[in-house]
Coordinates of C-alpha atoms in Angstrom, one line a residue:
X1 CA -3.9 4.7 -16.8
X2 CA -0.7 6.3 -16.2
X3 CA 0.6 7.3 -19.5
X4 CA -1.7 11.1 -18.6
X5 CA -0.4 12.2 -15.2
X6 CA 3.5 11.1 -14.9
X7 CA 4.0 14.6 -15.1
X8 CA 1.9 15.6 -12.4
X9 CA 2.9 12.7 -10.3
X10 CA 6.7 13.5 -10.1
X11 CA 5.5 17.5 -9.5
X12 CA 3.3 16.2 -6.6
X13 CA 6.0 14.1 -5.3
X14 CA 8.1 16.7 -4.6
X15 CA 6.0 19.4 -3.3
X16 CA 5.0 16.3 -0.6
X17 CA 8.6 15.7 0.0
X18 CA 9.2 19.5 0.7
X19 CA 6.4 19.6 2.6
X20 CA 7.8 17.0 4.7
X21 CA 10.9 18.3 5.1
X22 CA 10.1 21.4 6.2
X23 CA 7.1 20.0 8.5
X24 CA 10.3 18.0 10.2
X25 CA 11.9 21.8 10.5
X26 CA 9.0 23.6 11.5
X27 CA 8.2 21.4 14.2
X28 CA 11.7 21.2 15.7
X29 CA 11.2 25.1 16.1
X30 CA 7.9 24.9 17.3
X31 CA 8.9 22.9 19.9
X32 CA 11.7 24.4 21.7
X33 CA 11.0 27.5 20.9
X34 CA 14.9 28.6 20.0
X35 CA 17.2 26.2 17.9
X36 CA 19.5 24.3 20.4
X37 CA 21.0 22.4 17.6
X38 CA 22.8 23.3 14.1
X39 CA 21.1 23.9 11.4
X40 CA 22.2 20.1 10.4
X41 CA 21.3 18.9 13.4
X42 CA 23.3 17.1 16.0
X43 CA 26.6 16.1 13.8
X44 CA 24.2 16.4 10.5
X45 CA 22.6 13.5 12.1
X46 CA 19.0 14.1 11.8
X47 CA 19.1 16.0 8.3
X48 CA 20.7 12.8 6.9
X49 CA 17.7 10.6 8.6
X50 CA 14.9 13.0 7.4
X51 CA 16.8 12.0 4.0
X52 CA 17.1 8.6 4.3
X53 CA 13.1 8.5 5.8
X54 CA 12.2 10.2 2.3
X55 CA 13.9 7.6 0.0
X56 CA 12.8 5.0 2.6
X57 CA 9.1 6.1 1.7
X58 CA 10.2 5.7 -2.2
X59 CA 11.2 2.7 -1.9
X60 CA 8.4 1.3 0.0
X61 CA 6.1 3.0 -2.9
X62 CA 8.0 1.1 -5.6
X63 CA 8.0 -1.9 -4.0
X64 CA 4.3 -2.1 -3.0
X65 CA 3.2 -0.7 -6.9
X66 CA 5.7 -2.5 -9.3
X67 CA 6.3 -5.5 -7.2
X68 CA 4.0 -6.7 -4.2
X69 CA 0.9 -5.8 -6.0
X70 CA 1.5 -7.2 -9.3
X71 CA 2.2 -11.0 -8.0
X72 CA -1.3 -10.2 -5.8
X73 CA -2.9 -9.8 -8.4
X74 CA -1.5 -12.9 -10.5
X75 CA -2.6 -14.9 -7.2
X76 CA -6.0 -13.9 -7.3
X77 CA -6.0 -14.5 -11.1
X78 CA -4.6 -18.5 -10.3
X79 CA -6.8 -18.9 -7.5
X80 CA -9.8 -17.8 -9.9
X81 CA -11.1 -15.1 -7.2
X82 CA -13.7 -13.0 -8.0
X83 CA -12.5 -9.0 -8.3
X84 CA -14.4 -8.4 -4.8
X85 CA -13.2 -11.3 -3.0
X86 CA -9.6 -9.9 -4.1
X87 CA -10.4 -6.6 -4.1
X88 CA -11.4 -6.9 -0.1
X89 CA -8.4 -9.0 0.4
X90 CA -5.1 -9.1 -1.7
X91 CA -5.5 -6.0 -3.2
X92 CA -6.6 -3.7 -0.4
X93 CA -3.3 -5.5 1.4
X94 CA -1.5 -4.4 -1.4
X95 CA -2.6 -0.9 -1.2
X96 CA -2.3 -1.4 2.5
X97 CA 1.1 -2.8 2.4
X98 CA 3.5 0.1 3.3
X99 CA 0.8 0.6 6.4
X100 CA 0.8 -3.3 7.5
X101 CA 4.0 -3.5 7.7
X102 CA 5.1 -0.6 9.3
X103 CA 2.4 -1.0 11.8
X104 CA 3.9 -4.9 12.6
X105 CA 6.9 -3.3 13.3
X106 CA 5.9 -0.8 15.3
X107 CA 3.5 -3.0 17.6
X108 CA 7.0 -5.1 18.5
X109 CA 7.9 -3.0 21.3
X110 CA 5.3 -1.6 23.5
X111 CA 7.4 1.9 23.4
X112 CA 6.3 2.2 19.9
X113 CA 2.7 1.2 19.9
X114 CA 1.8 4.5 20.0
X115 CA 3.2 5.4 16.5
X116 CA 1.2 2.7 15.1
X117 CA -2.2 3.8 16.4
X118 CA -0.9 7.2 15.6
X119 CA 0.2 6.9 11.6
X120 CA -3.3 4.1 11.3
X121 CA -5.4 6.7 12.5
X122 CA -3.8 9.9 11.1
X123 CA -3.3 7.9 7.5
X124 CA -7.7 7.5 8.1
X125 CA -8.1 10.7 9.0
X126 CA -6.2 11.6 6.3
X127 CA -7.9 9.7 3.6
X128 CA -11.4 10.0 4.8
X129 CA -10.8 13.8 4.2
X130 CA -8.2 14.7 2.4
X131 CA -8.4 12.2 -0.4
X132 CA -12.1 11.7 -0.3
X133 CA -13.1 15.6 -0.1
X134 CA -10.3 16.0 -3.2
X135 CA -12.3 13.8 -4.9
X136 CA -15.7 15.5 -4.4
X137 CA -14.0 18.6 -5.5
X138 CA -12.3 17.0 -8.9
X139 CA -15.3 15.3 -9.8
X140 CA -18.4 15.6 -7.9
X141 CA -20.7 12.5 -8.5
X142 CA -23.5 10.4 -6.7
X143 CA -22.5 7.5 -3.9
X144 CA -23.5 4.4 -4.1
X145 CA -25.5 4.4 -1.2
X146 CA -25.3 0.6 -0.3
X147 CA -22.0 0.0 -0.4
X148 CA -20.7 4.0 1.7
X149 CA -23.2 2.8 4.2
X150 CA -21.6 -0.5 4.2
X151 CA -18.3 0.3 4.7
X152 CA -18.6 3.6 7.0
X153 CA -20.6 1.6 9.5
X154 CA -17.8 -1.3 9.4
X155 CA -15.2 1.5 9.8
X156 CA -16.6 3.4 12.7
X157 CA -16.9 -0.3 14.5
X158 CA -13.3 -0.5 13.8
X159 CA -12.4 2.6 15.1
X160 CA -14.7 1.8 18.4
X161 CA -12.7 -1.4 18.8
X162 CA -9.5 0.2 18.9
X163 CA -10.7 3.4 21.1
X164 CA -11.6 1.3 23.5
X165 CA -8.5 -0.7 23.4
X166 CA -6.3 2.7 23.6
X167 CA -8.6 3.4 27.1
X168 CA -8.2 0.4 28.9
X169 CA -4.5 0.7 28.6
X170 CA -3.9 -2.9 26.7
X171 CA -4.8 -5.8 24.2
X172 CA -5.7 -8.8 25.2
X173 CA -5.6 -12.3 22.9
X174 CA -9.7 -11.7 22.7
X175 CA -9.8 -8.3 21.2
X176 CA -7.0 -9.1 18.5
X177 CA -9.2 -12.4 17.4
X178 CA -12.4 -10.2 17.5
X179 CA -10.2 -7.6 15.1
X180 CA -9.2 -10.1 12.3
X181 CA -12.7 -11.9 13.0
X182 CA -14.6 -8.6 12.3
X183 CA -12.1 -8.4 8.7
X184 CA -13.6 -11.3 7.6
X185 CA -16.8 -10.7 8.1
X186 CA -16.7 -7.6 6.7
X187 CA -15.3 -9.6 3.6
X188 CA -18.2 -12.2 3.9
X189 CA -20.6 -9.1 3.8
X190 CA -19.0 -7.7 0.7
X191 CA -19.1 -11.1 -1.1
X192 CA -23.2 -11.4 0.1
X193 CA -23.7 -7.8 -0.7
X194 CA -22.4 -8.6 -4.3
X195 CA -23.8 -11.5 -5.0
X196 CA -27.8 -10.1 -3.6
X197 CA -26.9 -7.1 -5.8
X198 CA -26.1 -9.2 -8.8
X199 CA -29.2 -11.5 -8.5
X200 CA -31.5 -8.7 -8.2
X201 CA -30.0 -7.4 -11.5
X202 CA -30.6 -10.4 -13.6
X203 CA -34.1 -10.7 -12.1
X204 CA -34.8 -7.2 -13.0
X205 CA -33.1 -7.4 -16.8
X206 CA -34.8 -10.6 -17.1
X207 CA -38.3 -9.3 -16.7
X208 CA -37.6 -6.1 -18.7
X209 CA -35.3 -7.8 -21.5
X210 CA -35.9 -11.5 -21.5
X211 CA -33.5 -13.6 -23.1
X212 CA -30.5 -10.8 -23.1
X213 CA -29.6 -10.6 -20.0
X214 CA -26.4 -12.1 -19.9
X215 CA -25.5 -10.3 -23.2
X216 CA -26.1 -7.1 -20.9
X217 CA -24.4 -8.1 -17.9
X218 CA -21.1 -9.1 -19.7
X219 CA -21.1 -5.9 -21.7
X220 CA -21.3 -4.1 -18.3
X221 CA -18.7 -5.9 -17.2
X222 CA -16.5 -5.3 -19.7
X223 CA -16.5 -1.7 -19.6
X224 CA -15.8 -2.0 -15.5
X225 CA -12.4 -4.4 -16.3
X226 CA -11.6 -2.8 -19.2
X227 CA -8.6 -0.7 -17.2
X228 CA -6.2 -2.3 -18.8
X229 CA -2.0 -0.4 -20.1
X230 CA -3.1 0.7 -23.0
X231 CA -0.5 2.9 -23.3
X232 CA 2.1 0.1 -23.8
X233 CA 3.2 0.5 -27.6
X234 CA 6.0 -2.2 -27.6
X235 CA 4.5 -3.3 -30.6
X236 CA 5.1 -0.4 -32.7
X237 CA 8.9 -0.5 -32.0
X238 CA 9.2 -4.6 -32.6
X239 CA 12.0 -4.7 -35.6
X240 CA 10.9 -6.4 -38.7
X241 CA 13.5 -8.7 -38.3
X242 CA 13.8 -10.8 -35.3
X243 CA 17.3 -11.8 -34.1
X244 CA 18.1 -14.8 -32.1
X245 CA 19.1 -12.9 -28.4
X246 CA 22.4 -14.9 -26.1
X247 CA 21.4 -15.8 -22.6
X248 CA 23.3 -13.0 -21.1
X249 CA 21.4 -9.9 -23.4
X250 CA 17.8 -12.0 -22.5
X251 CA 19.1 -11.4 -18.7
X252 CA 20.7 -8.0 -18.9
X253 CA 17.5 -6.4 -20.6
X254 CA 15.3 -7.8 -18.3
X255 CA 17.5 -6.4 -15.3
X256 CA 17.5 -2.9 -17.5
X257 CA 14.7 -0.9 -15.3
X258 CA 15.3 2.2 -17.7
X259 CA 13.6 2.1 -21.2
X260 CA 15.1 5.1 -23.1
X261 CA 12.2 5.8 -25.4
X262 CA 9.8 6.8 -22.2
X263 CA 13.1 8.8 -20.8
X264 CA 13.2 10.9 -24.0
X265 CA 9.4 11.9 -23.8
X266 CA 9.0 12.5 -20.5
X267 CA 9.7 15.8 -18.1
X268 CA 12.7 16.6 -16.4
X269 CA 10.8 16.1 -12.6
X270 CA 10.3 12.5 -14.2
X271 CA 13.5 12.0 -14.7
X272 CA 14.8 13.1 -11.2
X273 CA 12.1 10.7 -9.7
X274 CA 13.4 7.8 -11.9
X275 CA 16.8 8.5 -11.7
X276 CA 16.3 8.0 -7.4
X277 CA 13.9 5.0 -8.2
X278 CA 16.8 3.2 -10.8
X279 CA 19.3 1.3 -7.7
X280 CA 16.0 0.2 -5.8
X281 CA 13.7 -1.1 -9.2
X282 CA 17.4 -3.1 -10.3
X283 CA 18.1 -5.0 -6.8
X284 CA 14.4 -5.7 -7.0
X285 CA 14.3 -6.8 -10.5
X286 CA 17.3 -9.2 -9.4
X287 CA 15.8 -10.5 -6.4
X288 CA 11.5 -10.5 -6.6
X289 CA 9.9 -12.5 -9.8
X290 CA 7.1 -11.0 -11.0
X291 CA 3.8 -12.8 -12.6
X292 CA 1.5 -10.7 -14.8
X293 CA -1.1 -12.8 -16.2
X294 CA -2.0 -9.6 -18.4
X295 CA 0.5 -10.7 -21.0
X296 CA 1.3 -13.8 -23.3
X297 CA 4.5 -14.6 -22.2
X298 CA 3.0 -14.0 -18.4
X299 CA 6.5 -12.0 -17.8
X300 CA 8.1 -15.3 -18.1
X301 CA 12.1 -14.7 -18.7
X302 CA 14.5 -17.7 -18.6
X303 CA 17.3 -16.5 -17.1
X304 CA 16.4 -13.8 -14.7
X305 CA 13.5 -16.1 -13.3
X306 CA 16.0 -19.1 -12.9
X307 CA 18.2 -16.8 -11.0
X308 CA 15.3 -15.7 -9.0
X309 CA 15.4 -19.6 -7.9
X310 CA 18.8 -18.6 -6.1
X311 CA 18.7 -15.0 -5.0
X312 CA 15.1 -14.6 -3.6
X313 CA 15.4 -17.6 -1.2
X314 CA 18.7 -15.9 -0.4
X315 CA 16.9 -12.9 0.7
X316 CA 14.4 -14.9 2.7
X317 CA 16.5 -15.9 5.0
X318 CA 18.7 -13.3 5.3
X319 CA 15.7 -11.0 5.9
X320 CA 13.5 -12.9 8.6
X321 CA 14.6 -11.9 11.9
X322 CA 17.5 -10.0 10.5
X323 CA 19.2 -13.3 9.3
X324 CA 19.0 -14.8 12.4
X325 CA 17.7 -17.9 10.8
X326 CA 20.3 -17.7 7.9
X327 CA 23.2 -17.9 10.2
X328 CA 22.2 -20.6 12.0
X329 CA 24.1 -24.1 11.1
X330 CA 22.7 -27.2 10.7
X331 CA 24.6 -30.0 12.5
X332 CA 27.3 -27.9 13.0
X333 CA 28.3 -27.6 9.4
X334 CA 26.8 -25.2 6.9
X335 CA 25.0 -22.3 7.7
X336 CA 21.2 -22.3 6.6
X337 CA 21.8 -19.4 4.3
X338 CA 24.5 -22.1 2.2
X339 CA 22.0 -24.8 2.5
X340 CA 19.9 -22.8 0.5
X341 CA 22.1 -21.5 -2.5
X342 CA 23.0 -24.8 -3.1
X343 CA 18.8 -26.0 -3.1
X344 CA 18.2 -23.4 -5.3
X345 CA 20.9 -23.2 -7.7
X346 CA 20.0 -26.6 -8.3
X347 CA 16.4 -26.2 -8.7
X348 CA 17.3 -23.5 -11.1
X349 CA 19.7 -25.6 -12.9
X350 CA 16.9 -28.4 -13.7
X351 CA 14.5 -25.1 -15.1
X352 CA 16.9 -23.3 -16.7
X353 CA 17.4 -26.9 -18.8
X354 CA 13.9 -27.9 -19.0
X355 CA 12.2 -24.8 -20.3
X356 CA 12.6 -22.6 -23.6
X357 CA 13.0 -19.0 -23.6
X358 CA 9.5 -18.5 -25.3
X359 CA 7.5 -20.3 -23.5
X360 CA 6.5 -20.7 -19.7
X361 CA 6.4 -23.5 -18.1
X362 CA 3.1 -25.3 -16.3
X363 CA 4.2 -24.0 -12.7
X364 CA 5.6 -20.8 -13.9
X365 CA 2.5 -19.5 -11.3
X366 CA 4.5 -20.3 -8.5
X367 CA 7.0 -17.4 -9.4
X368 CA 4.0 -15.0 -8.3
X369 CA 4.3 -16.5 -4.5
X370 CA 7.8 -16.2 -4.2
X371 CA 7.6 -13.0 -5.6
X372 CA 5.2 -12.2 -2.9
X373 CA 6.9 -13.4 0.2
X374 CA 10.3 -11.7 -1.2
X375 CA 7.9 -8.0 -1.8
X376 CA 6.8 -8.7 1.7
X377 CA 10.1 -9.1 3.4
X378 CA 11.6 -6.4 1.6
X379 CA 8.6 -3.6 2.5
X380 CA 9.0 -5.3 6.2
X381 CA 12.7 -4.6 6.3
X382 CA 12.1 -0.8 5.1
X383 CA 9.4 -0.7 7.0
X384 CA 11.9 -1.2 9.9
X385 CA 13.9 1.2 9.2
X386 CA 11.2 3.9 9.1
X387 CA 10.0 2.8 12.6
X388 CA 13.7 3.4 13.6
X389 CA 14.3 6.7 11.9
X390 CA 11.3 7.8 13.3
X391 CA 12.0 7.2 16.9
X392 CA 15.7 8.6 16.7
X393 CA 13.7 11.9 15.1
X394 CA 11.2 12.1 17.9
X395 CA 14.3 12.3 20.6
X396 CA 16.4 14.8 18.5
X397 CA 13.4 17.0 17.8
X398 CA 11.2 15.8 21.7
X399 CA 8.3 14.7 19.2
X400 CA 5.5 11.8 20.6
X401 CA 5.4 8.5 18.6
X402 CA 1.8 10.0 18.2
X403 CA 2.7 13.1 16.1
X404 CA 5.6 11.8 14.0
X405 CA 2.8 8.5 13.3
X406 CA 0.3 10.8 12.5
X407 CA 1.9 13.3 10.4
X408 CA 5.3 12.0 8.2
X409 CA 4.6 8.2 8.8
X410 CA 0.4 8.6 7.6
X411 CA 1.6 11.1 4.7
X412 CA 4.5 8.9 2.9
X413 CA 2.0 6.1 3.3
X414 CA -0.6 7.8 2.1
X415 CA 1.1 9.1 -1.0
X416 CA 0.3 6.4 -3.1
X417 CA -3.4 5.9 -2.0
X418 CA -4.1 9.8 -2.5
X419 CA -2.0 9.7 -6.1
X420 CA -4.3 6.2 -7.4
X421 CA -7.6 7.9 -6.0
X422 CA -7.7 11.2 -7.6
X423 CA -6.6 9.5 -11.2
X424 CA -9.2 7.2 -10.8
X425 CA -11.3 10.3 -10.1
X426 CA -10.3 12.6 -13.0
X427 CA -10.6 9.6 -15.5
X428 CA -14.4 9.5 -14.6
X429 CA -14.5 6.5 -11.6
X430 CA -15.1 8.6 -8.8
X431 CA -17.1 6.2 -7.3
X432 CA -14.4 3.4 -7.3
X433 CA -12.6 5.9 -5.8
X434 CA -14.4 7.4 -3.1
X435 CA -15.3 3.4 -1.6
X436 CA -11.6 2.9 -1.9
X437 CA -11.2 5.8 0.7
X438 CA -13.2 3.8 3.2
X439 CA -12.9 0.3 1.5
X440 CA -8.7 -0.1 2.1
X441 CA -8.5 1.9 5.4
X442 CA -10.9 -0.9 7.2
X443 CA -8.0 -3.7 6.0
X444 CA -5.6 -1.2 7.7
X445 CA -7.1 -0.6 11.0
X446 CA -8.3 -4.5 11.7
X447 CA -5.9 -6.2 10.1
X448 CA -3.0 -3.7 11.3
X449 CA -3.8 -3.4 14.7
X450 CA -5.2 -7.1 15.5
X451 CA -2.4 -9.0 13.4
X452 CA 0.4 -7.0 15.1
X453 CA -0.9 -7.4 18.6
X454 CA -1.3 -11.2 17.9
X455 CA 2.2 -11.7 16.2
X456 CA 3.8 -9.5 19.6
X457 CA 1.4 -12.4 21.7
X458 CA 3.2 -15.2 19.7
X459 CA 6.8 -14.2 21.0
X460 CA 5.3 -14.9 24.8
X461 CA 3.3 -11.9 25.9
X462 CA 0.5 -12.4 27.6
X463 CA -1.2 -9.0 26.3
X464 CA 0.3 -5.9 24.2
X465 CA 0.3 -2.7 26.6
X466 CA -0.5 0.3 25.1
X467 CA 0.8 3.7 26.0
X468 CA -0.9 6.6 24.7
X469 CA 0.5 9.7 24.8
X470 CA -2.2 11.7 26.8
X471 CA -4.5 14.0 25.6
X472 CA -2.9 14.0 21.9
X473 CA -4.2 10.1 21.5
X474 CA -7.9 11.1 22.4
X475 CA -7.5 14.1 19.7
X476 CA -6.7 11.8 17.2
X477 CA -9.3 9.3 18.1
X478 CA -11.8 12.0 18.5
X479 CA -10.9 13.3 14.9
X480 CA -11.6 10.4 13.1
X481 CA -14.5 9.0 14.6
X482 CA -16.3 12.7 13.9
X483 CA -14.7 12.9 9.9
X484 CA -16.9 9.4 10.1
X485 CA -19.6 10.8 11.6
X486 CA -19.6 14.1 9.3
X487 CA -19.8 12.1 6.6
X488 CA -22.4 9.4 7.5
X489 CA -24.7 12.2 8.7
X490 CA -24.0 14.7 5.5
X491 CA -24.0 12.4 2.8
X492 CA -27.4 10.9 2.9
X493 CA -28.6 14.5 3.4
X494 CA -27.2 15.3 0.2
X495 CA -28.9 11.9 -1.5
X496 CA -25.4 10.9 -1.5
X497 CA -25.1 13.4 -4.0
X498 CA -21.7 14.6 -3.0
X499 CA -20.6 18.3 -4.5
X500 CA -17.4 20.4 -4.2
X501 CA -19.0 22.1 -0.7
X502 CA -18.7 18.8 0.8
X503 CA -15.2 18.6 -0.4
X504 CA -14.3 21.9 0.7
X505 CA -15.9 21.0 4.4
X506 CA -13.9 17.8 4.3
X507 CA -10.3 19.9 3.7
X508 CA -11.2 22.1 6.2
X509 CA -11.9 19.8 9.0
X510 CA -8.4 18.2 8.2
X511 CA -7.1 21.2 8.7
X512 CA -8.4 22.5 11.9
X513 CA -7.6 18.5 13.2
X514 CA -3.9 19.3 12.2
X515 CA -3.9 22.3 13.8
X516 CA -5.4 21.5 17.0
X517 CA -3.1 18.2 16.9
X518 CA -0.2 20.2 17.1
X519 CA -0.9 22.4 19.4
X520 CA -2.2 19.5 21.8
X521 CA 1.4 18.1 21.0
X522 CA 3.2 21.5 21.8
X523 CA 1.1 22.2 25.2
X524 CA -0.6 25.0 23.9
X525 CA -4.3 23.1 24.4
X526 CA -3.5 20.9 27.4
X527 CA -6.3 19.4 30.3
X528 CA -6.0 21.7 34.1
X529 CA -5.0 19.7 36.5
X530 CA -6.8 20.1 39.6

């Protein structure tokens, strides 16, 4: 699905990071009207952040697409799921993951609340206009009327919970149950939904084709799934004569993240996008396994995945809580972190003994979990970061949590999501992709919002106090539940018949929300005060 628009991606990229960059300048300007500090910034301090946020977002982009999503998906595949059960629950958290996490993080400390409910809503906002009305305008296409309804009418509850919750101040234990209880039953509606949908269809093929319905149903079926990397030609290049490969080659081209046949066919923006991407795809080809059920072998290497035994438990515990639990000792003796090398070199030593190079082994499956908790705690720890940079750019350039959320932190997350959606689009799925637009962002607002408050309630507070910052919290609310609105009204006007007008309409609403937001944020549109 890639193999057409690498080009294009890497251009995009770039004009986003500019874009960025220079929204980070322009709104240091903006706001104090002449430049107090160097050009730099204060010691080159905040240039060197904005830098460090931009690879941050890359590497929370790899991550979540090479890595996190992936072992998801190999999950879904071992737990037999059907594609809407995962599609409404790993996947969308893999889409969702660079969003999750960073809005965990965020809901840790009360002071940075705000920049969750801002980048959550501002990444909506953004999608539900943006990325939906670019996809009218690619491709314009009939809704599926069922399933926009469906989702819209899920999304505005969500976006009711929460704008309550932003005016009463606070969270309580209640509201972030009836959050993650409102998740799943949006997912048990999507599962009935699918299942009415699909019995209706046999009835009806059975009465107008009786005894070929199933015939027809698979055949649909297999042109839905049939997105599969067709573009991988390994074949083509296998030598005619094999050679017996030493432990150490096996390990070092599996730890190889550059294959120099795609660097010599690709464009020179691809190659300044890879050549930033090569550090982070090696330390996470070293320390996260990855499943792919996709291929024979199921990615199955001997003795990268027996070192993956030793490092990724490693970066466990040296991750959670900052490697608070790896430091600690047990008894008095050895540290936890110790404990563990030694449990997993000897786990690895018993695999790397018991298995072959060619073929898996029976619980080879259980790679794709540890893959997943080791994804997880590396997005968490950029994640972090992000929230950290953030804050130390909101005091150098006297930005809210509530603009820098809804403005760099909703576009690097967004990235991704806007990049996947208009491929899907151009390839002749914009349906898919247009229910993604509202589909995902549900996952992000309930589970983002409810889990975080709950894990801050876990650590001993009673309830999660939220701090808006004035009027520019009620703008952003106010935004998203009329692009919502707009678009539930409009579209079954049009018989869900959406054209390039409505994506044109959809652009233009983003932009006069931007504009207002920031001059809300710069006192230009502010409430009298009596």
């Amino acid at each position: 699905m890639a193999s057409g628009w690498l080009g294009p991606q890497g251009l995009l990229s770039w004009l986003c990071v500019l874009l960025m960059a220079e929204t980070a300048s322009g709104t240091r300007s903006l706001s104090m009207g002449t430049p107090q500090f160097p050009v730099a910034g204060v010691g080159g301090i905040p240039m060197v952040d904005v830098l460090w946020l931009l690879y941050l977002f890359l590497v929370l982009g790899v991550t979540a697409a090479k890595f996190f999503c992936p072992n998801l998906s190999a999950i879904a595949t071992t737990l037999k799921l059907s594609h809407n059960v995962a599609g409404v629950t790993f996947l969308a958290f893999g889409n969702g993951a660079p969003d999750i996490f960073s809005a965990l993080v965020a809901f840790s400390d009360p002071r940075t609340a705000s920049l969750a409910i801002g980048a959550l809503f501002g990444a909506g906002v953004l999608v539900t206009t943006v990325v939906a009305g670019g996809i009218a305008i690619l491709r314009p296409f009939e809704a599926a009327s069922r399933p926009f309804l469906r989702d819209i009418a899920f999304y505005m509850t969500a976006v009711f919970l929460t704008f309550m919750a932003l005016y009463l101040g606070r969270v309580t234990l209640a509201w972030a149950l009836a959050c993650l209880g409102l998740y799943v039953f949006y997912v048990l509606t999507v599962v009935l939904c699918t299942w009415i949908y699909q019995w209706q269809r046999r009835r009806s093929l059975v009465f107008s084709t009786p005894g070929t319905p199933e015939l027809l149903s698979d055949s649909d079926e297999d042109h839905m799934s049939s997105n599969t990397n067709s573009y991988d030609y390994g074949d083509e290049y296998r030598p005619l004569f094999s050679y017996q490969e030493t432990t150490l080659q096996t390990l070092a081209r599996a730890l190889n993240p550059l294959d120099y046949r795609r660097w010599r066919s690709q464009s020179v923006s691809w190659r300044v996008l890879k050549v930033l991407k090569l550090p982070v795809e090696f330390l996470l080809l070293l320390t996260v396994p990855v499943v792919d059920p996709d291929k024979d072998d199921r990615n199955w290497n001997r003795p990268l995945n027996c070192l993956h035994l030793v490092v990724s438990p490693l970066v466990v515990v040296l991750t959670l809580q900052s490697g608070a639990y790896g430091l600690y000792e047990i008894g008095g003796l050895l540290p936890v972190w110790a404990v563990v090398v030694i449990a997993g070199t000897g786990l690895a030593s018993v695999t790397f003994f018991a298995t072959s190079n060619r073929n898996p082994p029976r619980l080879h499956w259980l790679f794709a979990f540890l893959g997943f908790l080791t994804s997880a705690l590396w997005i968490n720890a950029a994640a972090t970061e992000v929230v950290n940079i953030l804050r130390s750019l909101g005091v150098v350039f006297q930005l809210s949590n509530t603009v820098l959320g809804l403005t760099l932190l909703a576009w690097g997350n967004s990235i991704g999501d806007a990049f996947s959606d208009f491929t899907l689009a151009r390839q002749g799925y914009p349906r898919m992709a247009f229910s993604a637009c509202f589909g995902g962002i549900i996952f992000n607002m309930l589970v983002g919002v409810g889990l975080g408050c709950l894990l801050q309630m876990a650590r001993g507070s009673a309830e999660v106090k939220l701090e808006p910052d004035g009027l520019l919290g009620w703008v952003l609310a106010g935004a998203l539940g009329l692009s919502l609105a707009f678009s539930l009204v409009t579209v079954p006007l049009q018989c869900f018949q959406l054209s390039k007008a409505y994506g044109i309409c959809l652009l233009l609403f983003y932009t006069t929300f931007l504009v207002v937001a920031l001059l809300t944020e710069f006192g230009v549109i502010h409430l009298k005060t009596v």
